[in-house]
Short mmCIF file of C-alpha atoms in Angstrom, two decimals:
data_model
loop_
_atom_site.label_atom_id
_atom_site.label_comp_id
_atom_site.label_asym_id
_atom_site.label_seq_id
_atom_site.Cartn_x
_atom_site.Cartn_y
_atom_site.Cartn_z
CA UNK L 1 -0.80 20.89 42.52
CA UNK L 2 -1.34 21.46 38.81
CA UNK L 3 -5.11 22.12 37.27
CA UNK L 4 -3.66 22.19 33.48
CA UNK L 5 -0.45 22.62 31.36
CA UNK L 6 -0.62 26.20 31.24
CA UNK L 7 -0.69 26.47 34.95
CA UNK L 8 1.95 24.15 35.33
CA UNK L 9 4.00 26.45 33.23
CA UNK L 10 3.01 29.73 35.15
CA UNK L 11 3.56 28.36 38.23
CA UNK L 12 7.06 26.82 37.34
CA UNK L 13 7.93 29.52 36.19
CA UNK L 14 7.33 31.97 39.30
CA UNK L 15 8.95 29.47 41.57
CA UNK L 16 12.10 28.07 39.45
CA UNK L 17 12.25 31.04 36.95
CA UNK L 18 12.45 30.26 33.02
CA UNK L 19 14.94 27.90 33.31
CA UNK L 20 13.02 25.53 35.71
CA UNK L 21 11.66 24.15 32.31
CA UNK L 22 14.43 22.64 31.13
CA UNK L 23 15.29 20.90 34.35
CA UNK L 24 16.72 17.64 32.84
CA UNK L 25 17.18 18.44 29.59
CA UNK L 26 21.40 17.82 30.02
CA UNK L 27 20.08 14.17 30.81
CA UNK L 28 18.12 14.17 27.44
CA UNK L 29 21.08 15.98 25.25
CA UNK L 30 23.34 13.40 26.70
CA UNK L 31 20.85 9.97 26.40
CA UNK L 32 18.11 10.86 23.46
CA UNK L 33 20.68 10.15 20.60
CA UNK L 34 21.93 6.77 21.79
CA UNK L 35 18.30 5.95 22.85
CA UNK L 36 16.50 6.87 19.12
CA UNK L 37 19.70 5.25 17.63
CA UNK L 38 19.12 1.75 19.86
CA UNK L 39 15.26 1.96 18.99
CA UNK L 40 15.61 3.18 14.78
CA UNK L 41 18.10 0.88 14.27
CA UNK L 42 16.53 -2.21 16.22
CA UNK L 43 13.05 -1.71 14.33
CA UNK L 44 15.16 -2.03 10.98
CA UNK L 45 17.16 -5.23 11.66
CA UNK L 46 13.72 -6.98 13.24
CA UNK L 47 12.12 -6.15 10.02
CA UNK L 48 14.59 -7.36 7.79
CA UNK L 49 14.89 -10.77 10.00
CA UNK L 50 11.21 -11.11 9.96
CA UNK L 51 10.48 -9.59 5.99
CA UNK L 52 10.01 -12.19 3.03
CA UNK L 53 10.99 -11.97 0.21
CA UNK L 54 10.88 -7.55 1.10
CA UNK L 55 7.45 -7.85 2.04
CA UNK L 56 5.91 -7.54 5.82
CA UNK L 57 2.52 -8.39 7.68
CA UNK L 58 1.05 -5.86 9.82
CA UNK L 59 2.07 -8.44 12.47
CA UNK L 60 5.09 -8.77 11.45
CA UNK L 61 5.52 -4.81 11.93
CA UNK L 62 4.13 -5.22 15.34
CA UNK L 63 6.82 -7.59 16.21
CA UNK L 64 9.64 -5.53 14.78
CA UNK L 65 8.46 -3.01 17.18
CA UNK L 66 8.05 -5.01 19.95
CA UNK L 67 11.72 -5.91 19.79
CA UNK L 68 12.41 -2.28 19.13
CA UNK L 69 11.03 -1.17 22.18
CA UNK L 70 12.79 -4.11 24.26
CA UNK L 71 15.91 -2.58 23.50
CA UNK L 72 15.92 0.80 23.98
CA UNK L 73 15.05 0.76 27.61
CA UNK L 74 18.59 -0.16 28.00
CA UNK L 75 18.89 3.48 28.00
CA UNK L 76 15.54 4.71 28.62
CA UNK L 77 15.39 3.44 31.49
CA UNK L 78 17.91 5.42 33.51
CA UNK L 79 17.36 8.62 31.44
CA UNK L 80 14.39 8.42 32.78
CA UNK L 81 15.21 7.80 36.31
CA UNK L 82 17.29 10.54 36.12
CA UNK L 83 15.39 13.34 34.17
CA UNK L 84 12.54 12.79 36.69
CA UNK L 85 14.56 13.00 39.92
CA UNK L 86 16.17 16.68 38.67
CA UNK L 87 12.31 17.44 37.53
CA UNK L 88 10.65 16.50 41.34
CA UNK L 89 13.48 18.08 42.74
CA UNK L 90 11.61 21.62 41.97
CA UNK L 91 8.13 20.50 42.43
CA UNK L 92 8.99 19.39 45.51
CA UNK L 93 10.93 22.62 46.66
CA UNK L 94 7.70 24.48 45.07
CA UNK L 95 5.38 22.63 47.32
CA UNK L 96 7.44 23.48 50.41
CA UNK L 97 7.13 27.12 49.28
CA UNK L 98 3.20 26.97 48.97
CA UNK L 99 3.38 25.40 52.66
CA UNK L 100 5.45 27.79 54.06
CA UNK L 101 3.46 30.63 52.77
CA UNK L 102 0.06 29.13 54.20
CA UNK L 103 2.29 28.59 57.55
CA UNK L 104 2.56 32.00 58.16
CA UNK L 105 -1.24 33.10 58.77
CA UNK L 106 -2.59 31.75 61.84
CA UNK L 107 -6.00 30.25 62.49
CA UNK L 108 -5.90 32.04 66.17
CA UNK L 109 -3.11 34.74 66.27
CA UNK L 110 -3.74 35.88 62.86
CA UNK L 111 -0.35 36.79 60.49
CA UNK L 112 3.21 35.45 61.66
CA UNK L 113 6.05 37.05 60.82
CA UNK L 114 7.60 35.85 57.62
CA UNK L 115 9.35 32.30 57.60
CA UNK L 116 11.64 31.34 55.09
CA UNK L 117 10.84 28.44 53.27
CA UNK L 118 13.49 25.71 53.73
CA UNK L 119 16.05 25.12 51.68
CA UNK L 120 15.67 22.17 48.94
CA UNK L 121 19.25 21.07 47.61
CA UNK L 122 18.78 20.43 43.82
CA UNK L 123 21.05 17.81 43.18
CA UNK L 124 23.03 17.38 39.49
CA UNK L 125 22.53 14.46 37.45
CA UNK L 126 25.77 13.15 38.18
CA UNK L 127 25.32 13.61 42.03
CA UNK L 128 21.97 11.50 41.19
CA UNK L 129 23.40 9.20 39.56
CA UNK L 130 26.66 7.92 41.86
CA UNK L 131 24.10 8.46 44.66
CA UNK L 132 21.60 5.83 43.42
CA UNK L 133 24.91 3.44 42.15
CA UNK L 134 25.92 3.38 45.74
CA UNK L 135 23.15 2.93 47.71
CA UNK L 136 21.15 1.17 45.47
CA UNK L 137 23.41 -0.44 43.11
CA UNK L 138 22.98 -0.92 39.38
CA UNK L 139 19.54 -2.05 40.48
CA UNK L 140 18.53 1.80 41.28
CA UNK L 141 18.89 3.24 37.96
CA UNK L 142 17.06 0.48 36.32
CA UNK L 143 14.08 1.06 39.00
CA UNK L 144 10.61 0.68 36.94
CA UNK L 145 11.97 -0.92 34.43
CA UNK L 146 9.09 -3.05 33.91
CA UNK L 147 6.92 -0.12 33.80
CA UNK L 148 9.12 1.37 31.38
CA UNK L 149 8.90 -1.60 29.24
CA UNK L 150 5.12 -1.56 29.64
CA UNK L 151 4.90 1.97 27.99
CA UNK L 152 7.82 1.53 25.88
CA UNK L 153 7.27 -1.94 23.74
CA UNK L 154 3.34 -0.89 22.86
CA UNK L 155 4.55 2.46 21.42
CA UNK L 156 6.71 0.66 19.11
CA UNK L 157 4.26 -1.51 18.38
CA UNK L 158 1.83 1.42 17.12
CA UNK L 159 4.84 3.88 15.98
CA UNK L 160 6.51 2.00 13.52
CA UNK L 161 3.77 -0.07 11.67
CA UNK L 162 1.66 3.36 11.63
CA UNK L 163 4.69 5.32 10.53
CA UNK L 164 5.64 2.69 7.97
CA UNK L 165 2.80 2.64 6.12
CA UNK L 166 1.93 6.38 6.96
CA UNK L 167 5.61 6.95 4.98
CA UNK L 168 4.96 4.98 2.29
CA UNK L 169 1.98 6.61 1.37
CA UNK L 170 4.38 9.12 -0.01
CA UNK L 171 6.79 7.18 -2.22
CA UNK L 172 6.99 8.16 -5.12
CA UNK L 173 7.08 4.95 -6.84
CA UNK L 174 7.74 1.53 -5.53
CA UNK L 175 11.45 1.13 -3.98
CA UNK L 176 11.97 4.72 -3.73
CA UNK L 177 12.63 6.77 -0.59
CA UNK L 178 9.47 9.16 0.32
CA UNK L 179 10.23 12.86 0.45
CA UNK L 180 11.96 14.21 3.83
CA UNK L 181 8.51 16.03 4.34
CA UNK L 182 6.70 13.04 3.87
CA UNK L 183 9.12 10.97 6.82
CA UNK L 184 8.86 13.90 9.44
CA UNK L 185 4.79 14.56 8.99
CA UNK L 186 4.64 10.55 9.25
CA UNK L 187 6.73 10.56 12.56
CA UNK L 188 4.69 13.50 13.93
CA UNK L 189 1.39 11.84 13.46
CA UNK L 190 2.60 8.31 14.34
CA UNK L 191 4.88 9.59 17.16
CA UNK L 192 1.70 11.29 18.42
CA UNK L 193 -1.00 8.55 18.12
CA UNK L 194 1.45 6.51 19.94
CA UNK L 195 2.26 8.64 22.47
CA UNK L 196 -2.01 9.21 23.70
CA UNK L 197 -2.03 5.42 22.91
CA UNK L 198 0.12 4.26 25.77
CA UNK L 199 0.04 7.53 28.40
CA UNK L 200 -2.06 5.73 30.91
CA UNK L 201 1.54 3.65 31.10
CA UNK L 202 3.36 6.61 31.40
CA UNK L 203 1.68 8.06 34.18
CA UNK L 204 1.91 4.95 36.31
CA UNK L 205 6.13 4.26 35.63
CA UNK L 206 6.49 8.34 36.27
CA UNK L 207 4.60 7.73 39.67
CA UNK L 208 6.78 4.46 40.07
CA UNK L 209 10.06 6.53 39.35
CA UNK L 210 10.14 9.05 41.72
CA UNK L 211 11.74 8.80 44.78
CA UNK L 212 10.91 11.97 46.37
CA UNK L 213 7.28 12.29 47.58
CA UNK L 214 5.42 15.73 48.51
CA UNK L 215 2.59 16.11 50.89
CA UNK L 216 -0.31 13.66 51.00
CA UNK L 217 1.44 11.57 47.67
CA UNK L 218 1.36 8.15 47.91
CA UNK L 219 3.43 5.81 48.04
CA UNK L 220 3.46 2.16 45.62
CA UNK L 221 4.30 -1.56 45.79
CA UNK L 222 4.19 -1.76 42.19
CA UNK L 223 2.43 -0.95 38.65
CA UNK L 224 -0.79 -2.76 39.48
CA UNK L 225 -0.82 -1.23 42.83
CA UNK L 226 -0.14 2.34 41.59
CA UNK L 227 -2.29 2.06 38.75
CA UNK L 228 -5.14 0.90 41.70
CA UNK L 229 -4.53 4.11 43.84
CA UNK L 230 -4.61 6.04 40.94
CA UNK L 231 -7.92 4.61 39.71
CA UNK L 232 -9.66 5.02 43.39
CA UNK L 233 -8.26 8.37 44.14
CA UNK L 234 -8.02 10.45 41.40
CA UNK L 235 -10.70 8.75 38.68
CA UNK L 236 -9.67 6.90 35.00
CA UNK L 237 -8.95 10.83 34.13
CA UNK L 238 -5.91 10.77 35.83
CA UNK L 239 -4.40 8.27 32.99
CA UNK L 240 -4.28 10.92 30.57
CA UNK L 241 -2.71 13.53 32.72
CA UNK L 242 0.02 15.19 30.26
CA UNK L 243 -1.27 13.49 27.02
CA UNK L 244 -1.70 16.54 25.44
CA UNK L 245 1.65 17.80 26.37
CA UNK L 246 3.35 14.61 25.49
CA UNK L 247 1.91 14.64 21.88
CA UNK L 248 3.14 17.90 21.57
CA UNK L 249 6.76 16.73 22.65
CA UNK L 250 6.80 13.48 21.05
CA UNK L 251 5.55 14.99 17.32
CA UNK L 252 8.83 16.93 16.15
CA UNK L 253 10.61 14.85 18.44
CA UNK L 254 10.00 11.80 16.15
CA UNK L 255 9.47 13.51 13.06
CA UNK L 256 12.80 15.24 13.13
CA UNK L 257 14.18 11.59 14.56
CA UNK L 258 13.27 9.83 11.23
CA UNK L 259 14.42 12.55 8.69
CA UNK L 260 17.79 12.29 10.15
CA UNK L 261 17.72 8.82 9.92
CA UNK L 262 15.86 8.66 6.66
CA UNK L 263 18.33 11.02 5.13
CA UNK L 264 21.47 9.04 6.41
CA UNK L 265 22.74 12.33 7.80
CA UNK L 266 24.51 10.47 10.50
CA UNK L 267 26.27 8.04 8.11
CA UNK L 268 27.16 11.03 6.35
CA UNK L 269 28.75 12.69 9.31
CA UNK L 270 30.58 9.50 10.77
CA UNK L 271 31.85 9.06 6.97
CA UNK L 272 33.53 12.19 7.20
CA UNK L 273 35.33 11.79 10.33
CA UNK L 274 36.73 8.67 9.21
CA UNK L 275 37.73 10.27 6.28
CA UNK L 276 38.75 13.80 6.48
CA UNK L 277 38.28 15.87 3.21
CA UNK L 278 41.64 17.01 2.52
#
């Protein structure tokens, strides 16, 4: 439906109007702080269990962010769900639209009067979510979970050993903190190198998460069996659908997730509300 990012955007546009792109985005203001909270805070106590003596092996990195990733897909998992439902909802309505239009010329009688393209109900995340609850259980949030876990756990593995030693390439001395410039250029390039590292993944638990299927889409068993379809029809190209957008999404995403963190502006903020300047 799409040949490239800039036609995506164009043609969202035209059908949804500007605010088509941020279908979703209540889902991420609602589940991206608790989600970079679970995964910052995870890679930290791993790599203080697993440090000696202060010091770490690259391997010992890798494991920290293996156990990272594990746990944020406690949340990931259904922000995904979610976020991709509200987003399908309007390529799916813009598909009907495109079908409609093509409806109306006629092979033998030549143009038809104008149809109206039927109506797509766009559903809120909180209609989304009770919906899946009670037909599906707790089960339906969590669906592609393992596929979640299979993008999630290698981009820890690369993001935080690459932005570790990315970071301290910065410090001023030994035992300092690096510069906030230095944290948020680290967590754009090591957010981004993660991000093309383990899109193939994505592509496959996006495929796996939506429920709603358009014209001629097919439908999957499971990751190996969607990543198989994928392969046959659409060529080993297909894996890095989005990358570039992706990289562009995760850079400031990350790099603006580890200055806050770096900087202990949250600790600041919660030590304020606990105790109220007078």
């Amino acid at each position: 439906m799409y040949t490239s990012m800039s036609d995506c955007l164009v043609k969202t546009i035209r059908s949804e109007g500007y605010f088509g792109m941020y279908r979703g985005a209540a889902v991420n203001l609602t589940l991206v702080t608790p989600e970079k909270a679970i995964k910052l805070a995870a890679n930290d106590f791993f790599r203080h269990q697993l440090s000696k003596d202060g010091q770490l092996t690259l391997l010992k990195e890798m494991l920290a962010g293996c156990g990272a990733g594990t746990c944020q897909v406690i949340v990931t998992t259904p922000m995904e769900m979610l976020k991709i439902q509200l987003q399908d909802a309007g390529r799916i309505a813009a598909q009907k639209k495109i079908l409609a239009t093509q409806a109306q010329l006629s092979p033998q009688g030549g143009a038809q009067p104008p149809a109206e393209a039927p109506a797509v109900a766009r559903p809120t995340a909180t209609q989304l979510a009770r919906d899946l609850l009670q037909s599906r259980g707790l089960a339906g949030l969590y669906k592609g979970l393992g596929a979640t876990l299979l993008r999630d756990v290698p981009f820890s593995i690369v993001y935080f050993p690459l932005f570790a030693n990315l970071n301290q390439l910065g410090q001023p001395a030994p035992g300092e903190k690096s510069p906030f410039y230095v944290s948020f250029l680290a967590g754009c390039v090591a957010g981004s190198a993660a991000a093309v590292a383990v899109n193939p993944c994505d592509v496959v638990k996006t495929r796996l998460q939506s429920l709603q299927r358009g014209v001629n889409e097919d439908t999957y068993s499971g990751f190996l069996d969607c990543a198989r379809k994928i392969l046959r029809h659409e060529g080993p190209s297909a894996f890095l659908k989005g990358a570039y957008c992706r990289a562009l999404v995760i850079a400031p995403l990350f790099g603006i997730a580890q200055v806050v963190y770096f900087l202990g502006i949250g600790e600041t903020l919660l030590g304020l509300l606990q105790h109220p300047q007078p």
